[in-house]
Amino acid sequence: MNARVIKEPRGFLKFIKFVLAIFAFATTAGYATYSTYRVACSTQNITLKYDFSYPFRLDVATVKRHVCPNATNTTGPDYGAPYGNFAAPSQFYVFVGVMAFLYCIAAVVLYVFFDHIYSENSKVRIGDFVATAIFALLWLIASAAWAQGLTELKIYSNPMEFFDVIQDCRCVNNVCSDKYCTLIKEGDFATLNVSIIFGFLNMVVWGTGLWFSFKETPWFKRSDPDTYATQQPSATTPTQQIPGSDIPGSGM
């Protein structure tokens, strides 16, 4: 067991990556919010709430199309669905976070309890470097994709974007206009904004860890002249023999 590795850059950075990965996927997978809007009917105002949460499949959520009681324009289905399905970028982002979280646990266990395997087997050290590079790239891709998905989610989760789905928002007493539906409250996206920040922080930390992982590989030791020199056998100066020193009695 080698607990000192936690104080080394490769161990300490794994702990930071572990914490950042938790914050990244937890702020996304545990997210839920709602928007509220008001439908002004001829006899009363009706306030409705639209809930949405991870994985943000807006197109499978149902919105009541006929809201006003005793309305005459009740043709078509009773429920409709807004536009937008953002499950792919959000789930990929959470997947990368969970896999990074698990890899950090496995790497720390390897460093602490099986340090002799890590130190003696160059393939293990190279594998750690390659995995670090892959996760740095995955965090870049996942964070960029989820940032774009979040931008579109903010647009299409706004009730004003699906007022045309609600028949009472389009036509009241045969007069078609959107003035009969008004937005009261948009969803709160502060938590998801934070998740994007954590995603790019993960990318930076994993990218920084590449240097320290590379230093553990034999590639770095070959390219470092000082390290290479210390590994070479020291040159010994041949001993010169004095002629006749091996002749018996020469010690006189």
PDB file of C-alpha atoms in Angstrom:
ATOM      1  CA  MET A   1       0.000   0.000   0.000  1.00  0.00           C
ATOM      2  CA  ASN A   2       1.353   3.391  -1.050  1.00  0.00           C
ATOM      3  CA  ALA A   3      -0.782   6.189   0.390  1.00  0.00           C
ATOM      4  CA  ARG A   4       1.844   8.790  -0.454  1.00  0.00           C
ATOM      5  CA  VAL A   5       0.728   8.707  -4.071  1.00  0.00           C
ATOM      6  CA  ILE A   6      -2.291  10.828  -3.092  1.00  0.00           C
ATOM      7  CA  LYS A   7       0.110  13.699  -2.467  1.00  0.00           C
ATOM      8  CA  GLU A   8       1.696  13.259  -5.886  1.00  0.00           C
ATOM      9  CA  PRO A   9       0.241  15.077  -8.919  1.00  0.00           C
ATOM     10  CA  ARG A  10      -1.134  11.911 -10.535  1.00  0.00           C
ATOM     11  CA  GLY A  11      -2.985  10.941  -7.357  1.00  0.00           C
ATOM     12  CA  PHE A  12      -4.064  14.428  -6.296  1.00  0.00           C
ATOM     13  CA  LEU A  13      -5.398  15.265  -9.762  1.00  0.00           C
ATOM     14  CA  LYS A  14      -7.420  12.055  -9.797  1.00  0.00           C
ATOM     15  CA  PHE A  15      -9.153  13.216  -6.624  1.00  0.00           C
ATOM     16  CA  ILE A  16      -9.981  16.584  -8.221  1.00  0.00           C
ATOM     17  CA  LYS A  17     -11.282  14.812 -11.345  1.00  0.00           C
ATOM     18  CA  PHE A  18     -13.384  12.552  -9.144  1.00  0.00           C
ATOM     19  CA  VAL A  19     -15.084  15.522  -7.448  1.00  0.00           C
ATOM     20  CA  LEU A  20     -15.602  17.498 -10.664  1.00  0.00           C
ATOM     21  CA  ALA A  21     -17.116  14.467 -12.421  1.00  0.00           C
ATOM     22  CA  ILE A  22     -19.673  14.078  -9.620  1.00  0.00           C
ATOM     23  CA  PHE A  23     -20.704  17.728  -9.865  1.00  0.00           C
ATOM     24  CA  ALA A  24     -20.912  17.534 -13.662  1.00  0.00           C
ATOM     25  CA  PHE A  25     -23.273  14.580 -13.993  1.00  0.00           C
ATOM     26  CA  ALA A  26     -25.212  15.260 -10.773  1.00  0.00           C
ATOM     27  CA  THR A  27     -26.192  18.794 -11.819  1.00  0.00           C
ATOM     28  CA  THR A  28     -27.534  17.396 -15.093  1.00  0.00           C
ATOM     29  CA  ALA A  29     -29.103  14.052 -14.196  1.00  0.00           C
ATOM     30  CA  GLY A  30     -30.849  15.443 -11.116  1.00  0.00           C
ATOM     31  CA  TYR A  31     -32.348  18.469 -12.853  1.00  0.00           C
ATOM     32  CA  ALA A  32     -36.063  19.253 -12.995  1.00  0.00           C
ATOM     33  CA  THR A  33     -37.932  22.518 -13.434  1.00  0.00           C
ATOM     34  CA  TYR A  34     -41.168  23.936 -14.835  1.00  0.00           C
ATOM     35  CA  SER A  35     -42.662  26.839 -16.718  1.00  0.00           C
ATOM     36  CA  THR A  36     -46.035  28.444 -16.078  1.00  0.00           C
ATOM     37  CA  TYR A  37     -48.362  30.230 -18.466  1.00  0.00           C
ATOM     38  CA  ARG A  38     -51.855  31.684 -18.405  1.00  0.00           C
ATOM     39  CA  VAL A  39     -54.714  31.052 -20.812  1.00  0.00           C
ATOM     40  CA  ALA A  40     -57.305  33.852 -20.863  1.00  0.00           C
ATOM     41  CA  CYS A  41     -60.651  32.243 -21.510  1.00  0.00           C
ATOM     42  CA  SER A  42     -63.893  34.135 -22.013  1.00  0.00           C
ATOM     43  CA  THR A  43     -65.050  33.495 -18.443  1.00  0.00           C
ATOM     44  CA  GLN A  44     -61.829  33.011 -16.467  1.00  0.00           C
ATOM     45  CA  ASN A  45     -58.053  32.940 -16.558  1.00  0.00           C
ATOM     46  CA  ILE A  46     -56.483  29.491 -16.236  1.00  0.00           C
ATOM     47  CA  THR A  47     -52.885  29.068 -15.102  1.00  0.00           C
ATOM     48  CA  LEU A  48     -51.063  25.939 -16.241  1.00  0.00           C
ATOM     49  CA  LYS A  49     -47.684  24.430 -15.382  1.00  0.00           C
ATOM     50  CA  TYR A  50     -45.378  22.681 -17.822  1.00  0.00           C
ATOM     51  CA  ASP A  51     -42.874  20.299 -16.170  1.00  0.00           C
ATOM     52  CA  PHE A  52     -39.724  19.016 -17.842  1.00  0.00           C
ATOM     53  CA  SER A  53     -36.647  17.245 -16.524  1.00  0.00           C
ATOM     54  CA  TYR A  54     -33.687  15.073 -17.525  1.00  0.00           C
ATOM     55  CA  PRO A  55     -33.310  13.626 -20.161  1.00  0.00           C
ATOM     56  CA  PHE A  56     -35.332  16.484 -21.705  1.00  0.00           C
ATOM     57  CA  ARG A  57     -37.533  14.670 -24.209  1.00  0.00           C
ATOM     58  CA  LEU A  58     -39.887  17.570 -24.831  1.00  0.00           C
ATOM     59  CA  ASP A  59     -41.514  15.888 -27.803  1.00  0.00           C
ATOM     60  CA  VAL A  60     -42.938  13.087 -25.646  1.00  0.00           C
ATOM     61  CA  ALA A  61     -44.364  15.435 -23.014  1.00  0.00           C
ATOM     62  CA  THR A  62     -48.054  16.191 -23.331  1.00  0.00           C
ATOM     63  CA  VAL A  63     -49.628  19.628 -23.364  1.00  0.00           C
ATOM     64  CA  LYS A  64     -53.375  20.053 -23.046  1.00  0.00           C
ATOM     65  CA  ARG A  65     -54.697  21.616 -26.246  1.00  0.00           C
ATOM     66  CA  HIS A  66     -58.227  22.405 -25.090  1.00  0.00           C
ATOM     67  CA  VAL A  67     -58.006  24.438 -21.897  1.00  0.00           C
ATOM     68  CA  CYS A  68     -61.003  26.744 -21.765  1.00  0.00           C
ATOM     69  CA  PRO A  69     -64.256  25.220 -20.516  1.00  0.00           C
ATOM     70  CA  ASN A  70     -67.222  25.251 -22.869  1.00  0.00           C
ATOM     71  CA  ALA A  71     -64.972  26.202 -25.775  1.00  0.00           C
ATOM     72  CA  THR A  72     -66.469  25.705 -29.226  1.00  0.00           C
ATOM     73  CA  ASN A  73     -63.183  25.202 -31.096  1.00  0.00           C
ATOM     74  CA  THR A  74     -62.330  21.734 -29.741  1.00  0.00           C
ATOM     75  CA  THR A  75     -61.389  19.946 -32.933  1.00  0.00           C
ATOM     76  CA  GLY A  76     -58.425  17.605 -32.984  1.00  0.00           C
ATOM     77  CA  PRO A  77     -56.787  15.603 -30.187  1.00  0.00           C
ATOM     78  CA  ASP A  78     -56.971  16.714 -26.587  1.00  0.00           C
ATOM     79  CA  TYR A  79     -53.196  16.711 -26.111  1.00  0.00           C
ATOM     80  CA  GLY A  80     -50.206  17.770 -28.160  1.00  0.00           C
ATOM     81  CA  ALA A  81     -46.427  17.701 -27.770  1.00  0.00           C
ATOM     82  CA  PRO A  82     -43.892  20.529 -28.070  1.00  0.00           C
ATOM     83  CA  TYR A  83     -40.888  20.302 -30.360  1.00  0.00           C
ATOM     84  CA  GLY A  84     -37.473  19.122 -29.216  1.00  0.00           C
ATOM     85  CA  ASN A  85     -35.656  16.028 -27.973  1.00  0.00           C
ATOM     86  CA  PHE A  86     -32.398  16.745 -26.166  1.00  0.00           C
ATOM     87  CA  ALA A  87     -31.821  13.323 -24.660  1.00  0.00           C
ATOM     88  CA  ALA A  88     -28.775  12.532 -26.819  1.00  0.00           C
ATOM     89  CA  PRO A  89     -26.447  15.378 -25.711  1.00  0.00           C
ATOM     90  CA  SER A  90     -27.585  15.311 -22.086  1.00  0.00           C
ATOM     91  CA  GLN A  91     -27.275  11.535 -21.707  1.00  0.00           C
ATOM     92  CA  PHE A  92     -23.901  11.459 -23.445  1.00  0.00           C
ATOM     93  CA  TYR A  93     -22.695  14.168 -21.072  1.00  0.00           C
ATOM     94  CA  VAL A  94     -23.889  12.207 -18.039  1.00  0.00           C
ATOM     95  CA  PHE A  95     -22.362   9.002 -19.450  1.00  0.00           C
ATOM     96  CA  VAL A  96     -18.938  10.656 -19.769  1.00  0.00           C
ATOM     97  CA  GLY A  97     -19.226  11.995 -16.230  1.00  0.00           C
ATOM     98  CA  VAL A  98     -20.124   8.620 -14.746  1.00  0.00           C
ATOM     99  CA  MET A  99     -17.367   6.805 -16.649  1.00  0.00           C
ATOM    100  CA  ALA A 100     -14.789   9.417 -15.561  1.00  0.00           C
ATOM    101  CA  PHE A 101     -15.991   9.031 -11.977  1.00  0.00           C
ATOM    102  CA  LEU A 102     -15.551   5.241 -12.106  1.00  0.00           C
ATOM    103  CA  TYR A 103     -12.173   5.479 -13.817  1.00  0.00           C
ATOM    104  CA  CYS A 104     -10.854   7.818 -11.120  1.00  0.00           C
ATOM    105  CA  ILE A 105     -11.847   5.308  -8.443  1.00  0.00           C
ATOM    106  CA  ALA A 106     -10.158   2.460 -10.315  1.00  0.00           C
ATOM    107  CA  ALA A 107      -6.998   4.511 -10.922  1.00  0.00           C
ATOM    108  CA  VAL A 108      -6.647   5.532  -7.275  1.00  0.00           C
ATOM    109  CA  VAL A 109      -7.081   1.920  -6.173  1.00  0.00           C
ATOM    110  CA  LEU A 110      -4.346   0.950  -8.625  1.00  0.00           C
ATOM    111  CA  TYR A 111      -2.014   3.709  -7.419  1.00  0.00           C
ATOM    112  CA  VAL A 112      -2.497   3.003  -3.717  1.00  0.00           C
ATOM    113  CA  PHE A 113      -2.879  -0.772  -3.453  1.00  0.00           C
ATOM    114  CA  PHE A 114      -1.106  -2.010  -6.591  1.00  0.00           C
ATOM    115  CA  ASP A 115       1.630   0.569  -7.020  1.00  0.00           C
ATOM    116  CA  HIS A 116       4.186  -2.147  -7.733  1.00  0.00           C
ATOM    117  CA  ILE A 117       2.204  -3.186 -10.812  1.00  0.00           C
ATOM    118  CA  TYR A 118       1.957   0.421 -11.989  1.00  0.00           C
ATOM    119  CA  SER A 119       5.671   1.056 -11.418  1.00  0.00           C
ATOM    120  CA  GLU A 120       6.984  -2.155 -12.934  1.00  0.00           C
ATOM    121  CA  ASN A 121       4.664  -2.538 -15.930  1.00  0.00           C
ATOM    122  CA  SER A 122       5.163   0.128 -18.584  1.00  0.00           C
ATOM    123  CA  LYS A 123       2.010  -0.964 -20.438  1.00  0.00           C
ATOM    124  CA  VAL A 124      -0.103   0.001 -17.425  1.00  0.00           C
ATOM    125  CA  ARG A 125       1.448   3.464 -17.325  1.00  0.00           C
ATOM    126  CA  ILE A 126       0.945   3.899 -21.066  1.00  0.00           C
ATOM    127  CA  GLY A 127      -2.670   2.761 -20.704  1.00  0.00           C
ATOM    128  CA  ASP A 128      -3.225   5.362 -17.991  1.00  0.00           C
ATOM    129  CA  PHE A 129      -1.841   8.061 -20.286  1.00  0.00           C
ATOM    130  CA  VAL A 130      -4.025   6.964 -23.217  1.00  0.00           C
ATOM    131  CA  ALA A 131      -7.137   6.827 -21.009  1.00  0.00           C
ATOM    132  CA  THR A 132      -6.405  10.326 -19.717  1.00  0.00           C
ATOM    133  CA  ALA A 133      -6.127  11.625 -23.296  1.00  0.00           C
ATOM    134  CA  ILE A 134      -9.397   9.929 -24.278  1.00  0.00           C
ATOM    135  CA  PHE A 135     -11.280  11.412 -21.329  1.00  0.00           C
ATOM    136  CA  ALA A 136      -9.925  14.899 -22.050  1.00  0.00           C
ATOM    137  CA  LEU A 137     -11.266  14.599 -25.598  1.00  0.00           C
ATOM    138  CA  LEU A 138     -14.592  13.139 -24.431  1.00  0.00           C
ATOM    139  CA  TRP A 139     -15.105  15.995 -21.989  1.00  0.00           C
ATOM    140  CA  LEU A 140     -14.501  18.502 -24.775  1.00  0.00           C
ATOM    141  CA  ILE A 141     -17.000  16.799 -27.100  1.00  0.00           C
ATOM    142  CA  ALA A 142     -19.617  16.180 -24.420  1.00  0.00           C
ATOM    143  CA  SER A 143     -19.428  19.697 -22.971  1.00  0.00           C
ATOM    144  CA  ALA A 144     -19.664  21.366 -26.377  1.00  0.00           C
ATOM    145  CA  ALA A 145     -22.580  19.165 -27.460  1.00  0.00           C
ATOM    146  CA  TRP A 146     -24.453  19.689 -24.215  1.00  0.00           C
ATOM    147  CA  ALA A 147     -23.853  23.455 -24.327  1.00  0.00           C
ATOM    148  CA  GLN A 148     -25.491  23.557 -27.754  1.00  0.00           C
ATOM    149  CA  GLY A 149     -28.307  21.292 -26.570  1.00  0.00           C
ATOM    150  CA  LEU A 150     -28.917  23.492 -23.530  1.00  0.00           C
ATOM    151  CA  THR A 151     -29.151  26.581 -25.718  1.00  0.00           C
ATOM    152  CA  GLU A 152     -31.889  24.947 -27.784  1.00  0.00           C
ATOM    153  CA  LEU A 153     -33.586  23.536 -24.685  1.00  0.00           C
ATOM    154  CA  LYS A 154     -33.970  27.034 -23.269  1.00  0.00           C
ATOM    155  CA  ILE A 155     -35.683  28.103 -26.498  1.00  0.00           C
ATOM    156  CA  TYR A 156     -38.109  25.228 -27.023  1.00  0.00           C
ATOM    157  CA  SER A 157     -39.052  24.748 -23.369  1.00  0.00           C
ATOM    158  CA  ASN A 158     -40.415  28.289 -23.298  1.00  0.00           C
ATOM    159  CA  PRO A 159     -44.233  28.030 -23.400  1.00  0.00           C
ATOM    160  CA  MET A 160     -44.358  30.806 -25.995  1.00  0.00           C
ATOM    161  CA  GLU A 161     -42.746  28.346 -28.417  1.00  0.00           C
ATOM    162  CA  PHE A 162     -45.564  25.818 -28.124  1.00  0.00           C
ATOM    163  CA  PHE A 163     -48.567  28.122 -27.798  1.00  0.00           C
ATOM    164  CA  ASP A 164     -49.495  27.058 -31.320  1.00  0.00           C
ATOM    165  CA  VAL A 165     -49.963  23.517 -29.968  1.00  0.00           C
ATOM    166  CA  ILE A 166     -52.638  24.790 -27.576  1.00  0.00           C
ATOM    167  CA  GLN A 167     -55.746  25.401 -29.624  1.00  0.00           C
ATOM    168  CA  ASP A 168     -57.151  27.877 -27.113  1.00  0.00           C
ATOM    169  CA  CYS A 169     -54.012  29.977 -27.550  1.00  0.00           C
ATOM    170  CA  ARG A 170     -54.618  30.259 -31.274  1.00  0.00           C
ATOM    171  CA  CYS A 171     -58.340  30.767 -31.603  1.00  0.00           C
ATOM    172  CA  VAL A 172     -60.877  32.098 -29.117  1.00  0.00           C
ATOM    173  CA  ASN A 173     -64.399  32.861 -30.349  1.00  0.00           C
ATOM    174  CA  ASN A 174     -63.206  32.346 -33.913  1.00  0.00           C
ATOM    175  CA  VAL A 175     -60.560  35.073 -33.508  1.00  0.00           C
ATOM    176  CA  CYS A 176     -57.079  33.593 -33.881  1.00  0.00           C
ATOM    177  CA  SER A 177     -54.340  35.336 -31.936  1.00  0.00           C
ATOM    178  CA  ASP A 178     -51.661  34.510 -29.400  1.00  0.00           C
ATOM    179  CA  LYS A 179     -52.689  37.357 -27.103  1.00  0.00           C
ATOM    180  CA  TYR A 180     -54.951  34.985 -25.165  1.00  0.00           C
ATOM    181  CA  CYS A 181     -51.940  33.076 -23.766  1.00  0.00           C
ATOM    182  CA  THR A 182     -49.211  34.769 -21.769  1.00  0.00           C
ATOM    183  CA  LEU A 183     -46.003  33.531 -20.224  1.00  0.00           C
ATOM    184  CA  ILE A 184     -45.773  33.812 -16.437  1.00  0.00           C
ATOM    185  CA  LYS A 185     -42.517  32.059 -15.555  1.00  0.00           C
ATOM    186  CA  GLU A 186     -39.762  30.395 -17.528  1.00  0.00           C
ATOM    187  CA  GLY A 187     -37.828  27.409 -16.244  1.00  0.00           C
ATOM    188  CA  ASP A 188     -34.796  27.987 -14.045  1.00  0.00           C
ATOM    189  CA  PHE A 189     -31.650  26.906 -15.913  1.00  0.00           C
ATOM    190  CA  ALA A 190     -29.040  28.050 -13.379  1.00  0.00           C
ATOM    191  CA  THR A 191     -28.160  24.480 -12.391  1.00  0.00           C
ATOM    192  CA  LEU A 192     -27.674  23.412 -16.005  1.00  0.00           C
ATOM    193  CA  ASN A 193     -25.513  26.460 -16.672  1.00  0.00           C
ATOM    194  CA  VAL A 194     -23.311  25.332 -13.791  1.00  0.00           C
ATOM    195  CA  SER A 195     -23.145  21.837 -15.270  1.00  0.00           C
ATOM    196  CA  ILE A 196     -21.642  23.266 -18.465  1.00  0.00           C
ATOM    197  CA  ILE A 197     -18.991  25.065 -16.420  1.00  0.00           C
ATOM    198  CA  PHE A 198     -18.095  21.832 -14.643  1.00  0.00           C
ATOM    199  CA  GLY A 199     -17.855  20.071 -17.990  1.00  0.00           C
ATOM    200  CA  PHE A 200     -15.241  22.437 -19.356  1.00  0.00           C
ATOM    201  CA  LEU A 201     -13.407  22.435 -16.008  1.00  0.00           C
ATOM    202  CA  ASN A 202     -13.183  18.666 -16.318  1.00  0.00           C
ATOM    203  CA  MET A 203     -11.722  19.059 -19.788  1.00  0.00           C
ATOM    204  CA  VAL A 204      -9.042  21.453 -18.480  1.00  0.00           C
ATOM    205  CA  VAL A 205      -8.110  19.251 -15.512  1.00  0.00           C
ATOM    206  CA  TRP A 206      -7.928  16.071 -17.607  1.00  0.00           C
ATOM    207  CA  GLY A 207      -5.857  17.926 -20.197  1.00  0.00           C
ATOM    208  CA  THR A 208      -3.507  19.124 -17.466  1.00  0.00           C
ATOM    209  CA  GLY A 209      -3.198  15.580 -16.163  1.00  0.00           C
ATOM    210  CA  LEU A 210      -1.847  14.484 -19.548  1.00  0.00           C
ATOM    211  CA  TRP A 211       1.549  15.955 -18.748  1.00  0.00           C
ATOM    212  CA  PHE A 212       1.881  14.143 -15.440  1.00  0.00           C
ATOM    213  CA  SER A 213       0.664  10.870 -16.960  1.00  0.00           C
ATOM    214  CA  PHE A 214       3.140  11.276 -19.810  1.00  0.00           C
ATOM    215  CA  LYS A 215       6.010  11.735 -17.345  1.00  0.00           C
ATOM    216  CA  GLU A 216       5.279   8.248 -15.995  1.00  0.00           C
ATOM    217  CA  THR A 217       5.595   6.584 -19.395  1.00  0.00           C
ATOM    218  CA  PRO A 218       8.824   5.204 -20.861  1.00  0.00           C
ATOM    219  CA  TRP A 219       8.415   7.681 -23.762  1.00  0.00           C
ATOM    220  CA  PHE A 220       9.242  10.583 -21.444  1.00  0.00           C
ATOM    221  CA  LYS A 221      12.192   8.774 -19.879  1.00  0.00           C
ATOM    222  CA  ARG A 222      13.679   8.124 -23.308  1.00  0.00           C
ATOM    223  CA  SER A 223      13.295  11.763 -24.337  1.00  0.00           C
ATOM    224  CA  ASP A 224      14.743  13.155 -21.090  1.00  0.00           C
ATOM    225  CA  PRO A 225      18.581  13.171 -21.389  1.00  0.00           C
ATOM    226  CA  ASP A 226      19.104  13.463 -17.629  1.00  0.00           C
ATOM    227  CA  THR A 227      16.863  10.497 -16.894  1.00  0.00           C
ATOM    228  CA  TYR A 228      18.401   8.518 -19.717  1.00  0.00           C
ATOM    229  CA  ALA A 229      21.920   9.219 -18.483  1.00  0.00           C
ATOM    230  CA  THR A 230      21.174   7.966 -14.980  1.00  0.00           C
ATOM    231  CA  GLN A 231      19.914   4.696 -16.415  1.00  0.00           C
ATOM    232  CA  GLN A 232      23.122   3.990 -18.397  1.00  0.00           C
ATOM    233  CA  PRO A 233      25.897   1.838 -16.824  1.00  0.00           C
ATOM    234  CA  SER A 234      28.727   3.995 -15.580  1.00  0.00           C
ATOM    235  CA  ALA A 235      31.851   3.782 -17.679  1.00  0.00           C
ATOM    236  CA  THR A 236      34.813   2.293 -15.804  1.00  0.00           C
ATOM    237  CA  THR A 237      38.377   3.329 -16.493  1.00  0.00           C
ATOM    238  CA  PRO A 238      40.553   0.276 -17.242  1.00  0.00           C
ATOM    239  CA  THR A 239      43.202  -0.393 -14.639  1.00  0.00           C
ATOM    240  CA  GLN A 240      46.687  -0.110 -15.910  1.00  0.00           C
ATOM    241  CA  GLN A 241      49.064  -2.780 -14.769  1.00  0.00           C
ATOM    242  CA  ILE A 242      52.696  -2.026 -14.091  1.00  0.00           C
ATOM    243  CA  PRO A 243      54.889  -4.305 -16.144  1.00  0.00           C
ATOM    244  CA  GLY A 244      56.221  -7.066 -14.017  1.00  0.00           C
ATOM    245  CA  SER A 245      53.718  -6.495 -11.215  1.00  0.00           C
ATOM    246  CA  ASP A 246      52.449 -10.031 -11.554  1.00  0.00           C
ATOM    247  CA  ILE A 247      55.944 -11.521 -11.381  1.00  0.00           C
ATOM    248  CA  PRO A 248      56.615 -13.329  -8.128  1.00  0.00           C
ATOM    249  CA  GLY A 249      58.854 -11.407  -5.880  1.00  0.00           C
ATOM    250  CA  SER A 250      58.165  -8.118  -7.614  1.00  0.00           C
ATOM    251  CA  GLY A 251      56.845  -6.625  -4.435  1.00  0.00           C
ATOM    252  CA  MET A 252      60.352  -6.150  -3.138  1.00  0.00           C
TER     253      MET A 252
END
